[in-house]
Amino acid sequence: MKRFFLAAMMLLMLVPCFGKREKIRVMSFNVRHVGEVADTGVLHWDCRKESIIRMFEDLHPDIITLQEAHREQYDYIIAHLPGYGHVEWILGATQESGGTRQCVIYRKDRFDFVDWGHMWLKEDPEVFGKGWDAANWRACTWAILKSRKTGRLISTFNTHFDHKGWEARKQSAIMVANKISSLEGDPVVFLCGDLNMPYENERMAPLKAILGHANDDAKKKDTAPTFNGWGRHDSYLDHIFYRNATPKVFEVVDDFGKYGVMYLSDHNPVYGDFVIKSR
C-alpha cells in the first residue's frame, strides 16, 4: 500500500509537466514603405504611425511580422513596443543599406530567443540580388523562439514575394517550402507574409503541401480582402500558414477609422489565434 501511495504521488507531481497548452496570436502586416509621392495627407506615414501603435496595443499580438518597413518606420514601431524583442533583415546589398526591413517581433515575457536567419529568394540564396523575373530584391527571414510555458520551439518565417515576377513567386514558394521541410525536431511553424497572390493560386502548391492555412482551417474565418490599395483594390494577398498548431481565429483588421485613420496601410493587417501544446 505504501509503495502504491508513493507511486501515485509521483504521478501527480508529473502531471503538470505534460499536456500544457497556450494561446498564441500571430500577426502579419505590410506597413507600406515611405517615399511614395502619392502617399500624402492621411496616407503619409506620419499620419498613420500613431494609429498603428494603437492597433498593436489593442490587439496585443505575441508575434508580429512586418514587411516593407523602412528604418524610420521600424525604429518607431520598436520604440513603441516595450517588452518585445526583434530580429530584422535589410533588403539591400549590405546591412547598412537604406532598403526596407523584414522583421520578426516577439514578446520577451513569453518566448526566449534561440536563433535566426535569412535567405535571398533567388537562384543562389546566399548572394544578394534579384531572382528569376523579379522586379525587386526579395528574401525570407526567420526567428526561432522557445515558448516559456510549453517548451516548444517555434519557427516563425516572414517573407514578401515579388509583385511582378510570376516565375519568381513560383520558385520562392518552392524555396521557402524546402527550407521549412528541412527543419529538425518538428517545431511549431508559422509562415507569414505578403505573398502577392491569393490562396487559390497554383503557385501556392508547395506551401499548401506541407502547411495548413489559418484562414482555411480556423473555426472563425474572415473573407475580407487583405490588400486595399488605399481603397482602390480588393485582393487577398497576405497570409499566415502554420504547422503543429491549431488555428482558432483568423481576422483581417479592416478597421476603417477605429484606430484613428481610414487605412493603417495599403494592406490590412491579418492575425491568427492558435493553440499549441507541449509534447
Coordinates of C-alpha atoms in Angstrom, one line a residue:
M1 CA 0.0 0.0 0.0
K2 CA 2.8 2.4 0.9
R3 CA 4.5 1.7 -2.4
F4 CA 1.3 2.3 -4.3
F5 CA 0.8 5.6 -2.4
L6 CA 4.3 6.8 -3.3
A7 CA 3.8 5.9 -7.0
A8 CA 0.5 7.8 -7.1
M9 CA 2.1 10.9 -5.5
M10 CA 5.0 10.8 -8.1
L11 CA 2.4 10.5 -10.9
L12 CA 0.5 13.5 -9.6
M13 CA 3.7 15.5 -9.5
L14 CA 4.5 14.7 -13.1
V15 CA 1.0 15.5 -14.5
P16 CA 1.5 19.3 -14.6
C17 CA 4.6 18.8 -16.8
F18 CA 2.6 17.2 -19.6
G19 CA -0.2 18.5 -21.8
K20 CA 0.4 22.2 -21.3
R21 CA -1.4 24.4 -23.7
E22 CA -1.1 28.0 -24.7
K23 CA -2.7 30.5 -27.0
I24 CA -0.6 32.5 -29.4
R25 CA -1.6 35.4 -31.5
V26 CA 0.5 35.8 -34.7
M27 CA 0.2 38.9 -36.9
S28 CA 1.4 39.7 -40.4
F29 CA 1.5 43.3 -41.6
N30 CA 2.8 45.1 -44.7
V31 CA 3.2 48.6 -43.3
R32 CA 3.7 50.4 -46.7
H33 CA 7.2 51.8 -47.3
V34 CA 7.8 55.5 -47.1
G35 CA 8.8 57.6 -50.1
E36 CA 5.9 57.2 -52.5
V37 CA 5.0 60.7 -53.9
A38 CA 1.3 59.8 -53.9
D39 CA 1.2 59.0 -50.2
T40 CA 0.2 62.4 -48.9
G41 CA -2.2 63.6 -46.3
V42 CA -3.8 60.8 -44.3
L43 CA -1.8 58.3 -46.4
H44 CA 1.5 59.6 -45.2
W45 CA 3.5 57.5 -42.6
D46 CA 3.4 60.4 -40.1
C47 CA -0.4 60.4 -40.1
R48 CA -0.6 56.6 -39.8
K49 CA 2.1 55.7 -37.3
E50 CA 0.3 56.5 -34.1
S51 CA -2.8 54.6 -35.2
I52 CA -0.6 51.6 -36.0
I53 CA 0.7 51.6 -32.5
R54 CA -2.8 51.9 -31.1
M55 CA -3.7 48.8 -33.2
F56 CA -0.8 46.8 -31.7
E57 CA -1.7 47.9 -28.2
D58 CA -5.3 46.9 -28.7
L59 CA -4.7 43.5 -30.3
H60 CA -1.6 42.7 -28.3
P61 CA -0.1 40.1 -30.7
D62 CA 2.5 37.7 -29.3
I63 CA 4.5 37.5 -32.6
I64 CA 4.5 40.2 -35.3
T65 CA 6.0 40.0 -38.8
L66 CA 6.5 43.2 -40.7
Q67 CA 7.1 43.8 -44.4
E68 CA 8.2 47.0 -46.2
A69 CA 9.3 48.8 -43.0
H70 CA 12.0 51.4 -43.7
R71 CA 14.4 52.3 -41.0
E72 CA 12.4 55.2 -39.6
Q73 CA 9.2 53.0 -39.5
Y74 CA 11.0 50.1 -38.0
D75 CA 12.7 52.2 -35.3
Y76 CA 9.4 54.0 -34.5
I77 CA 7.5 50.7 -34.1
I78 CA 10.2 49.0 -32.0
A79 CA 10.5 52.1 -29.7
H80 CA 6.7 52.0 -29.0
L81 CA 6.6 48.2 -28.3
P82 CA 8.3 47.9 -24.9
G83 CA 8.7 44.3 -23.8
Y84 CA 9.2 43.0 -27.4
G85 CA 12.3 41.5 -28.8
H86 CA 13.1 41.6 -32.6
V87 CA 15.2 40.5 -35.5
E88 CA 15.5 42.2 -38.8
W89 CA 17.0 41.7 -42.3
I90 CA 17.6 44.6 -44.6
L91 CA 16.7 44.1 -48.3
G92 CA 19.8 45.8 -49.6
A93 CA 23.3 44.9 -50.6
T94 CA 24.6 45.4 -47.1
Q95 CA 23.2 45.7 -43.6
E96 CA 23.9 49.4 -43.9
S97 CA 21.7 49.8 -46.9
G98 CA 18.6 52.0 -46.8
G99 CA 16.2 49.4 -48.0
T100 CA 13.1 48.0 -46.3
R101 CA 13.3 45.6 -43.4
Q102 CA 11.7 42.2 -42.9
C103 CA 11.2 41.8 -39.2
V104 CA 10.1 39.2 -36.6
I105 CA 9.0 40.8 -33.4
Y106 CA 8.1 38.8 -30.3
R107 CA 7.0 39.1 -26.7
K108 CA 10.1 38.6 -24.5
D109 CA 7.9 37.6 -21.5
R110 CA 6.6 34.6 -23.4
F111 CA 9.5 33.5 -25.6
D112 CA 13.2 33.0 -25.4
F113 CA 15.2 33.8 -28.5
V114 CA 17.1 30.9 -29.9
D115 CA 18.4 31.7 -33.4
W116 CA 17.5 33.5 -36.6
G117 CA 18.5 33.5 -40.2
H118 CA 17.6 34.6 -43.7
M119 CA 17.9 33.7 -47.4
W120 CA 17.6 35.6 -50.6
L121 CA 14.8 34.4 -52.8
K122 CA 16.9 33.8 -55.9
E123 CA 18.9 31.1 -57.7
D124 CA 21.7 31.4 -55.2
P125 CA 20.1 32.2 -51.8
E126 CA 23.3 33.3 -50.2
V127 CA 24.2 36.1 -52.7
F128 CA 22.4 39.4 -52.8
G129 CA 20.4 40.2 -56.0
K130 CA 17.2 39.7 -57.8
G131 CA 15.9 36.2 -58.7
W132 CA 14.3 34.9 -61.9
D133 CA 11.9 37.6 -63.3
A134 CA 11.5 39.5 -60.0
A135 CA 11.3 43.3 -60.1
N136 CA 12.8 43.7 -56.6
W137 CA 15.1 42.1 -54.2
R138 CA 13.2 39.5 -52.1
A139 CA 14.1 37.5 -49.1
C140 CA 12.8 35.2 -46.3
T141 CA 13.7 35.9 -42.7
W142 CA 13.0 33.7 -39.7
A143 CA 13.4 33.6 -36.0
I144 CA 13.5 30.5 -33.8
L145 CA 11.9 31.0 -30.4
K146 CA 11.2 28.8 -27.4
S147 CA 8.0 29.1 -25.5
R148 CA 8.5 29.6 -21.8
K149 CA 5.2 27.8 -21.0
T150 CA 5.2 24.7 -23.2
G151 CA 8.9 24.5 -24.0
R152 CA 8.1 24.1 -27.7
L153 CA 10.4 25.6 -30.4
I154 CA 8.5 28.0 -32.7
S155 CA 10.0 28.8 -36.1
T156 CA 8.4 32.0 -37.5
F157 CA 9.1 32.8 -41.1
N158 CA 8.5 36.2 -42.7
T159 CA 8.6 36.8 -46.4
H160 CA 7.4 39.1 -49.2
F161 CA 7.2 37.6 -52.7
D162 CA 7.7 39.6 -55.8
H163 CA 4.7 41.6 -57.1
K164 CA 5.5 41.2 -60.8
G165 CA 7.6 38.1 -61.4
W166 CA 5.4 35.0 -62.0
E167 CA 8.3 32.6 -62.1
A168 CA 9.8 34.4 -59.0
R169 CA 6.7 33.7 -57.0
K170 CA 6.7 30.1 -58.1
Q171 CA 10.3 29.5 -57.3
S172 CA 10.1 31.5 -54.0
A173 CA 7.3 29.2 -52.8
I174 CA 9.4 26.1 -53.6
M175 CA 12.4 27.6 -51.8
V176 CA 10.5 28.5 -48.6
A177 CA 8.8 25.1 -48.6
N178 CA 12.1 23.3 -48.9
K179 CA 13.6 25.4 -46.1
I180 CA 10.7 24.6 -43.8
S181 CA 10.8 20.9 -44.7
S182 CA 14.5 20.8 -43.7
L183 CA 13.8 21.9 -40.1
E184 CA 14.9 19.5 -37.5
G185 CA 12.9 18.5 -34.4
D186 CA 9.5 19.1 -35.9
P187 CA 8.9 22.5 -34.4
V188 CA 5.8 24.7 -34.4
V189 CA 6.0 26.7 -37.7
F190 CA 4.3 29.9 -38.7
L191 CA 4.9 31.3 -42.2
C192 CA 3.6 34.9 -42.6
G193 CA 3.8 37.5 -45.3
D194 CA 2.6 39.3 -48.3
L195 CA 2.8 36.6 -51.0
N196 CA 1.3 38.8 -53.7
M197 CA -1.1 36.0 -54.8
P198 CA -4.3 34.5 -53.4
Y199 CA -4.5 31.2 -51.6
E200 CA -6.1 29.5 -54.7
N201 CA -3.1 30.4 -56.9
E202 CA -1.4 27.3 -58.3
R203 CA 2.0 28.6 -57.2
M204 CA 0.9 28.1 -53.6
A205 CA 1.0 24.3 -54.1
P206 CA 4.5 23.7 -52.4
L207 CA 3.4 25.6 -49.3
K208 CA -0.1 24.0 -49.1
A209 CA 1.6 20.6 -49.4
I210 CA 3.4 20.9 -46.1
L211 CA 1.5 23.6 -44.2
G212 CA -2.1 24.4 -43.2
H213 CA -3.6 27.9 -43.8
A214 CA -5.0 29.7 -40.9
N215 CA -8.0 31.2 -42.7
D216 CA -8.8 27.9 -44.4
D217 CA -8.8 25.9 -41.2
A218 CA -9.8 28.2 -38.4
K219 CA -13.3 27.9 -36.9
K220 CA -13.7 31.7 -37.2
K221 CA -12.7 32.8 -40.7
D222 CA -12.5 36.2 -42.4
T223 CA -13.1 36.7 -46.1
A224 CA -12.3 40.4 -46.2
P225 CA -9.6 41.5 -48.6
T226 CA -6.1 42.0 -47.2
F227 CA -4.9 44.4 -49.9
N228 CA -7.0 47.6 -50.1
G229 CA -4.7 49.8 -52.3
W230 CA -5.9 52.8 -50.3
G231 CA -9.5 51.9 -51.1
R232 CA -8.9 51.2 -54.8
H233 CA -8.3 47.5 -54.7
D234 CA -9.8 44.4 -53.3
S235 CA -7.4 41.5 -53.2
Y236 CA -6.3 38.7 -50.8
L237 CA -2.5 38.7 -50.7
D238 CA -1.5 38.4 -47.1
H239 CA -1.3 35.0 -45.4
I240 CA -0.5 33.0 -42.3
F241 CA 0.4 29.4 -42.8
Y242 CA 1.1 27.0 -39.8
R243 CA 2.2 23.6 -38.7
N244 CA 1.9 21.8 -35.3
A245 CA -0.7 24.3 -34.1
T246 CA -4.5 24.6 -34.0
P247 CA -5.9 27.7 -35.6
K248 CA -9.0 29.1 -33.8
V249 CA -9.5 32.6 -35.3
F250 CA -8.3 34.3 -38.5
E251 CA -9.1 38.0 -38.8
V252 CA -8.4 40.8 -41.3
V253 CA -8.0 44.2 -39.5
D254 CA -10.1 46.3 -41.8
D255 CA -10.6 48.9 -39.2
F256 CA -11.8 51.9 -41.3
G257 CA -11.2 54.5 -38.7
K258 CA -11.3 52.5 -35.5
Y259 CA -7.7 53.4 -34.6
G260 CA -7.8 57.0 -35.9
V261 CA -7.2 56.8 -39.7
M262 CA -9.2 55.2 -42.5
Y263 CA -6.3 53.0 -43.6
L264 CA -3.4 51.8 -41.5
S265 CA -1.6 50.8 -44.7
D266 CA -2.5 49.9 -48.3
H267 CA -2.5 46.3 -46.8
N268 CA -4.8 45.4 -43.9
P269 CA -3.0 43.6 -41.0
V270 CA -4.0 40.0 -40.5
Y271 CA -3.7 37.8 -37.4
G272 CA -4.4 34.3 -36.3
D273 CA -5.1 32.9 -32.9
F274 CA -3.6 29.5 -32.4
V275 CA -3.3 26.9 -29.7
I276 CA -0.1 24.9 -29.3
K277 CA 0.6 22.1 -26.8
S278 CA 3.7 20.7 -25.2
R279 CA 4.8 17.3 -26.4

